[in-house]
Coordinates of C-alpha atoms and ligand atoms in Angstrom, one line a residue:
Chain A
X26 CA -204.5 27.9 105.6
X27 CA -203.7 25.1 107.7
X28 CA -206.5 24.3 109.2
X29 CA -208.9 23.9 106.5
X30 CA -207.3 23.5 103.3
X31 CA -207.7 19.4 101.6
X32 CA -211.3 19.5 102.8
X33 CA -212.4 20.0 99.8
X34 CA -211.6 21.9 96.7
X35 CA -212.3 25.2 98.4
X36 CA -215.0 27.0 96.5
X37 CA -215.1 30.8 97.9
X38 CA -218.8 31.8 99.2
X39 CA -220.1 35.0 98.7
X40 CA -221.7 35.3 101.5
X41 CA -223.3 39.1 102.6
X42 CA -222.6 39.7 106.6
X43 CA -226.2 39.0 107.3
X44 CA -226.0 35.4 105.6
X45 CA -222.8 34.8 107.6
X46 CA -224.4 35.7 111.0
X47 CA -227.2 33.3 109.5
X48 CA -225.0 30.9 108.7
X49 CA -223.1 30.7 111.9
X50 CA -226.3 30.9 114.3
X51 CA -228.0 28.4 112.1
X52 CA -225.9 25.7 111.0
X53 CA -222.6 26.2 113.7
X54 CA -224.0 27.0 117.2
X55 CA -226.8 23.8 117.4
X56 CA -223.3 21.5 117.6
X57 CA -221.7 23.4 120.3
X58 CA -223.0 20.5 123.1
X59 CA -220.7 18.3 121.0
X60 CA -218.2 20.4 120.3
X61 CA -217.1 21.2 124.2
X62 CA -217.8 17.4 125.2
X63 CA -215.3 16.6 122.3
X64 CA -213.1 19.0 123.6
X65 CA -213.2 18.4 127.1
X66 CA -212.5 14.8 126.4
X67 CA -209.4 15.5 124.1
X68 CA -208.2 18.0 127.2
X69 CA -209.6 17.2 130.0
X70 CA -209.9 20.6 131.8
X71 CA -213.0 22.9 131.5
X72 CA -210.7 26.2 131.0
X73 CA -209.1 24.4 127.9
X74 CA -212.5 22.9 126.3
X75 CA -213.6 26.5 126.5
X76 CA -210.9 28.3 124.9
X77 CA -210.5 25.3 122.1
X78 CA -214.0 25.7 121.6
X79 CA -213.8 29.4 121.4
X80 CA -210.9 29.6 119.2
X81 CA -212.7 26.6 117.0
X82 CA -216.2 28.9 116.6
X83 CA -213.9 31.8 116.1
X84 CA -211.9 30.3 113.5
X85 CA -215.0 28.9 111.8
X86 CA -216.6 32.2 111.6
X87 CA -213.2 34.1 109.7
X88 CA -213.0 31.5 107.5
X89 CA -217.3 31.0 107.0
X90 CA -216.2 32.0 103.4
X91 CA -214.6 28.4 102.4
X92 CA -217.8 26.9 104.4
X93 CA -220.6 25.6 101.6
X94 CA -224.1 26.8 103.3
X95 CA -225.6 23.3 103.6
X96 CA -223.0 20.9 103.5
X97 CA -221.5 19.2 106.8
X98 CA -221.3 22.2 109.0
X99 CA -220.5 19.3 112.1
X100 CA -217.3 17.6 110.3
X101 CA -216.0 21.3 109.2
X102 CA -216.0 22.1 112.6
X103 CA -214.6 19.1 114.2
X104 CA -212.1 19.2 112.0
X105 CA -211.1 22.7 113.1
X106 CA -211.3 21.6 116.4
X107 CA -209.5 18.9 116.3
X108 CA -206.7 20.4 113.9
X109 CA -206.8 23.0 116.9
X110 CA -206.0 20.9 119.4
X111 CA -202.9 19.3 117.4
X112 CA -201.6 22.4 117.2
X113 CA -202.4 24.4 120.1
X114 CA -202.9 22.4 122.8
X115 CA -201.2 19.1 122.5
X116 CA -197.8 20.6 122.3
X117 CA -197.8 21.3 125.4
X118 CA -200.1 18.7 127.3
X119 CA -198.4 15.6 128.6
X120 CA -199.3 12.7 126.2
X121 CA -197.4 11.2 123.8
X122 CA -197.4 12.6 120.8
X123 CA -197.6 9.2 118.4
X124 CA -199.3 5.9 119.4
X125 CA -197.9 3.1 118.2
X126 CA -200.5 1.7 115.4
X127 CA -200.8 -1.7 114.3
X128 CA -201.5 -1.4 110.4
X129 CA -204.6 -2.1 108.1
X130 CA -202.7 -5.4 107.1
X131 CA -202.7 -7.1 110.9
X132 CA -206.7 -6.2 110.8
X133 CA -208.1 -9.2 109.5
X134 CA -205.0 -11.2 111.6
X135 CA -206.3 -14.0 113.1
X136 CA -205.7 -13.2 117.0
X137 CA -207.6 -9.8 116.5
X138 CA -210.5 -12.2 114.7
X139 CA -210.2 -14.9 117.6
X140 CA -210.7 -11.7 120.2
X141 CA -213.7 -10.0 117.8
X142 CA -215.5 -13.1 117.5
X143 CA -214.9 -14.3 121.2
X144 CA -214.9 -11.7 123.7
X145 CA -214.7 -12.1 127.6
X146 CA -216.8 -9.5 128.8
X147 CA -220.6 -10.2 128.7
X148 CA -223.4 -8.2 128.0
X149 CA -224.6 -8.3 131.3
X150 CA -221.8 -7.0 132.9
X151 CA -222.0 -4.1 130.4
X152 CA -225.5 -3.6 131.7
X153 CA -224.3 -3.7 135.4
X154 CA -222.1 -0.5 134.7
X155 CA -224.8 2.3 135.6
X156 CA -222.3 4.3 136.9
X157 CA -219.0 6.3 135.1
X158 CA -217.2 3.2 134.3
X159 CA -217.7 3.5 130.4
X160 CA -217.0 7.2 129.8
X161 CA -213.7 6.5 132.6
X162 CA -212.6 3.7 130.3
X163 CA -213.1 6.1 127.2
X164 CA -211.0 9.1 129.1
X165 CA -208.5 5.8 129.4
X166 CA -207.5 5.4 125.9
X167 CA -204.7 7.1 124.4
X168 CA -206.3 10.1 122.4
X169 CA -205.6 8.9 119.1
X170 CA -208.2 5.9 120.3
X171 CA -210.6 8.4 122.2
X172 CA -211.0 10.3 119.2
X173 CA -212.1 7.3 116.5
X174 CA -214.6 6.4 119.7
X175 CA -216.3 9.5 120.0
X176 CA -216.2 10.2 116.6
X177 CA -217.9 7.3 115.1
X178 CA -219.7 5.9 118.2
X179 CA -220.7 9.1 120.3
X180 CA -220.9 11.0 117.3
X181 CA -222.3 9.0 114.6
X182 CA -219.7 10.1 112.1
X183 CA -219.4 7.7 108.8
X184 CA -216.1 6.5 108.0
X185 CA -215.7 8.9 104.9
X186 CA -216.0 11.4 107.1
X187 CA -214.0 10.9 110.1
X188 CA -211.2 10.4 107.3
X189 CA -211.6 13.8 106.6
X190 CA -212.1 15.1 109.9
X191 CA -208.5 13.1 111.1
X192 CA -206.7 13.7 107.5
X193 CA -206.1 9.9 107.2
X194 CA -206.8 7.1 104.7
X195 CA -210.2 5.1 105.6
X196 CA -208.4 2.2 106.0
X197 CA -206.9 3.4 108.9
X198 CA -209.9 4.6 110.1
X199 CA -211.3 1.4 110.3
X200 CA -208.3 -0.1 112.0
X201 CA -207.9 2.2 114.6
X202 CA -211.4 1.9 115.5
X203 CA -211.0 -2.0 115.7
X204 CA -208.2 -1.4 118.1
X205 CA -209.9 1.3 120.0
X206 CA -212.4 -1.2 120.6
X207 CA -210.8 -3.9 121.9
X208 CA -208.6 -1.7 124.5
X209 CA -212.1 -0.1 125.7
X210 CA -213.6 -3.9 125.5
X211 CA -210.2 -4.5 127.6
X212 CA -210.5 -1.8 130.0
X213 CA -214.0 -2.7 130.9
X214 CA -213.6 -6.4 131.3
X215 CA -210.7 -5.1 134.1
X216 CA -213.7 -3.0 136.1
X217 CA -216.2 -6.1 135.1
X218 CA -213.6 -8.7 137.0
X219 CA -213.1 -5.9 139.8
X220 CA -217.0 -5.6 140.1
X221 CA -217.4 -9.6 140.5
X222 CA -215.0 -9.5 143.3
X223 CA -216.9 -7.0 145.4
X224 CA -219.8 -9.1 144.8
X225 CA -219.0 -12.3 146.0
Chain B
X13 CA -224.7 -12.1 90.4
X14 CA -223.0 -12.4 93.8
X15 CA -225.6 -13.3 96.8
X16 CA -225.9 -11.3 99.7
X17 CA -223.5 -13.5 101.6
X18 CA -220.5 -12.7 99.0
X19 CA -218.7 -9.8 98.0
X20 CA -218.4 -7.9 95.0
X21 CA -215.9 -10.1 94.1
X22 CA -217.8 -13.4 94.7
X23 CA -215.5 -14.0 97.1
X24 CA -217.9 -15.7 100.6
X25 CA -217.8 -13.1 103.3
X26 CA -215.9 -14.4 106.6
X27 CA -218.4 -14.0 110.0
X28 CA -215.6 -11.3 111.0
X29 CA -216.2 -9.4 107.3
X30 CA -220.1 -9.8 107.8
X31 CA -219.9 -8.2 111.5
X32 CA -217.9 -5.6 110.3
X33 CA -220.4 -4.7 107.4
X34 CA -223.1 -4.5 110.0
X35 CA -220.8 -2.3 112.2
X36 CA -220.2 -0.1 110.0
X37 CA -224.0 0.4 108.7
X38 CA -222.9 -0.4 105.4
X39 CA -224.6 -3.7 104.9
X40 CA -227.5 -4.2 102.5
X41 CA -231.2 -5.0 103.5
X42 CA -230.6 -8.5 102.1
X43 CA -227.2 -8.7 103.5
X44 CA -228.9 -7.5 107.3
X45 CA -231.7 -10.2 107.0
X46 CA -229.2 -12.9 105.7
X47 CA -227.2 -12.3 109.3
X48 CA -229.7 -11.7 111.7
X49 CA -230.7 -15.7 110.2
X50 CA -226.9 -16.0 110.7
X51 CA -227.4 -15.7 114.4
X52 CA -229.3 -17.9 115.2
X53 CA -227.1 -20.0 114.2
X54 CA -223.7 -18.6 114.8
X55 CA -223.2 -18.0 118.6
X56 CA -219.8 -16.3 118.5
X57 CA -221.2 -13.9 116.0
X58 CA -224.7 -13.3 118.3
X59 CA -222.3 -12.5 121.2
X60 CA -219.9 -10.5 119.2
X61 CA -222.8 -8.0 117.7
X62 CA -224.7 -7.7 120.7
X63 CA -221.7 -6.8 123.1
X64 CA -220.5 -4.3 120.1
X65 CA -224.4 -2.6 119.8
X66 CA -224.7 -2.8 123.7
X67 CA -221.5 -1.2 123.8
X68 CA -222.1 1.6 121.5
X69 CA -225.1 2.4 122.4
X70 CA -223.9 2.7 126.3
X71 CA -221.4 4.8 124.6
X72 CA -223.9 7.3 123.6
X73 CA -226.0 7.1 126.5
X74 CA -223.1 7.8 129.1
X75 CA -220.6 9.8 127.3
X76 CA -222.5 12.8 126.4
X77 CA -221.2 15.0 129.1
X78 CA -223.8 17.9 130.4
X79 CA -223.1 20.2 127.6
X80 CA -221.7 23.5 126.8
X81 CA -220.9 25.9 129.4
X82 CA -224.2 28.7 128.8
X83 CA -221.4 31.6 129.4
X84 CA -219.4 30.2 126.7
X85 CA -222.1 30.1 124.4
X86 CA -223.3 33.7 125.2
X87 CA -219.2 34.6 125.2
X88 CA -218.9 33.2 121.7
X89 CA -222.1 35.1 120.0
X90 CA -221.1 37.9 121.8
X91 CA -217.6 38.3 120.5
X92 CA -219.3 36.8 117.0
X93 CA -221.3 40.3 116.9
X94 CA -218.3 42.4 118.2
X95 CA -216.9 41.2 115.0
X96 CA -219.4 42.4 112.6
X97 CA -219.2 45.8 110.5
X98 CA -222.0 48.0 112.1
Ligands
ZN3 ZN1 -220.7 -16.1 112.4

């Protein structure tokens, strides 16, 4: 199976169909809230968030059996979800279908250090943006970028795991994340500049 | 025995490598009190992790959307049921 196999070794649960309905109610449904915001943010349109989302908790539930009762029900599914998305859904939506990455080795390169360690945009201006500037500058991103944001920052997904949830090394985890990063820090130092000039 | 300002290897940790460590939540207790001293006296560092933490944590304040539809939820249980032996 596609969608889940690599996870782990898959271990095959014995579950009874009460322990599944348990199961599901219990340890699946209290991530739904993050499920469809993650969903809606890879598709941006509330008819597709609900059908990925519906497919995802249906798929979860016929496959419960290679689901460990206890273990990171909220990876398992976002990896569904997001292995969904890939196939179902991104075919045929507009955007590219590779970003261009820049590799593990140009992380520690000493432009992306000099623009780490000095940013333009200030705190303060970050503070000033009460309104939908931050979550338009996330829907900005290419959705290889999006993704590593709301994972690890929105999310609160460890490294490890957003490795599993993406199927890539952790190194490029952590790269991508760098970059994703610095083109949100970039987007929002655009509407911080725009938001000086209507002030003065 | 390395310090809490090297690596494993011995090797001094860069300001970038320390930020990073503190990004990531991976840091040590010694290795968190050993850079919040570091900011006081690092000013590119102190502006650095305070945009990043002011950043994520506007992150999770205004990206949370307004949840899941309630008739998707009740669709999906329903159809969940549907799809158990009676
Ligand atoms: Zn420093």
């Amino acid at each position: 199976m596609l969608l889940l196999e690599s996870m782990e070794e898959e271990i095959r649960q014995n579950y009874t169909e009460a322990e599944k309905l348990q199961v599901f109610h219990d340890e699946f449904m209290p991530h739904i809230n993050s499920m469809y915001n993650f969903a809606y943010r890879l598709t941006f349109d509330e008819d597709d968030a609900n059908d990925l989302v519906q497919d995802t908790y249906l798929k979860a539930f016929r496959f419960i059996h290679s689901f460990e009762k206890g273990t990171n029900a909220k990876a398992w599914l976002f990896r569904i979800l997001k292995n969904s998305f890939i196939n179902d859904y991104r075919k045929k939506s507009k955007e590219p279908a590779k970003v261009d990455y820049q590799d593990v080795e140009t992380y520690y390169n000493s432009d992306d250090v000099d623009r780490q360690i000095t940013p333009d945009l200030r705190v303060e201006s970050l503070q000033d943006m009460i309104g939908d500037e931050i979550s338009n500058a996330l829907n900005s991103l290419d959705v290889d970028f999006r993704t590593v944001i709301i994972l690890c920052d929105l999310e609160g997904f460890k490294y490890e795991e957003m490795a599993k949830i993406l199927d890539i090394p952790i190194g490029t985890v952590r790269s991508r994340l760098h970059r994703a990063r610095n083109l949100l820090k970039e987007k929002l130092t655009d509407y911080a500049k725009q938001m000086g000039y209507k002030n003065t | 025995m390395p310090d809490s300002t090297t690596s494993p290897e011995g090797k001094k940790l860069s300001c970038i490598e320390m930020l990073q460590l503190m990004l990531e939540g991976d840091a040590t207790l010694e290795q968190q009190q050993n850079f919040k001293a570091h900011l006081d006296e690092c000013m590119p560092c102190y502006k650095s992790y305070n945009l990043e933490v002011t950043l994520k944590m506007l992150i999770k304040s205004k990206c949370n959307g307004n949840g899941a539809p309630p008739e998707l939820v009740e669709k999906i249980k329903t159809q969940i049921s549907q799809n158990m032996p009676h």
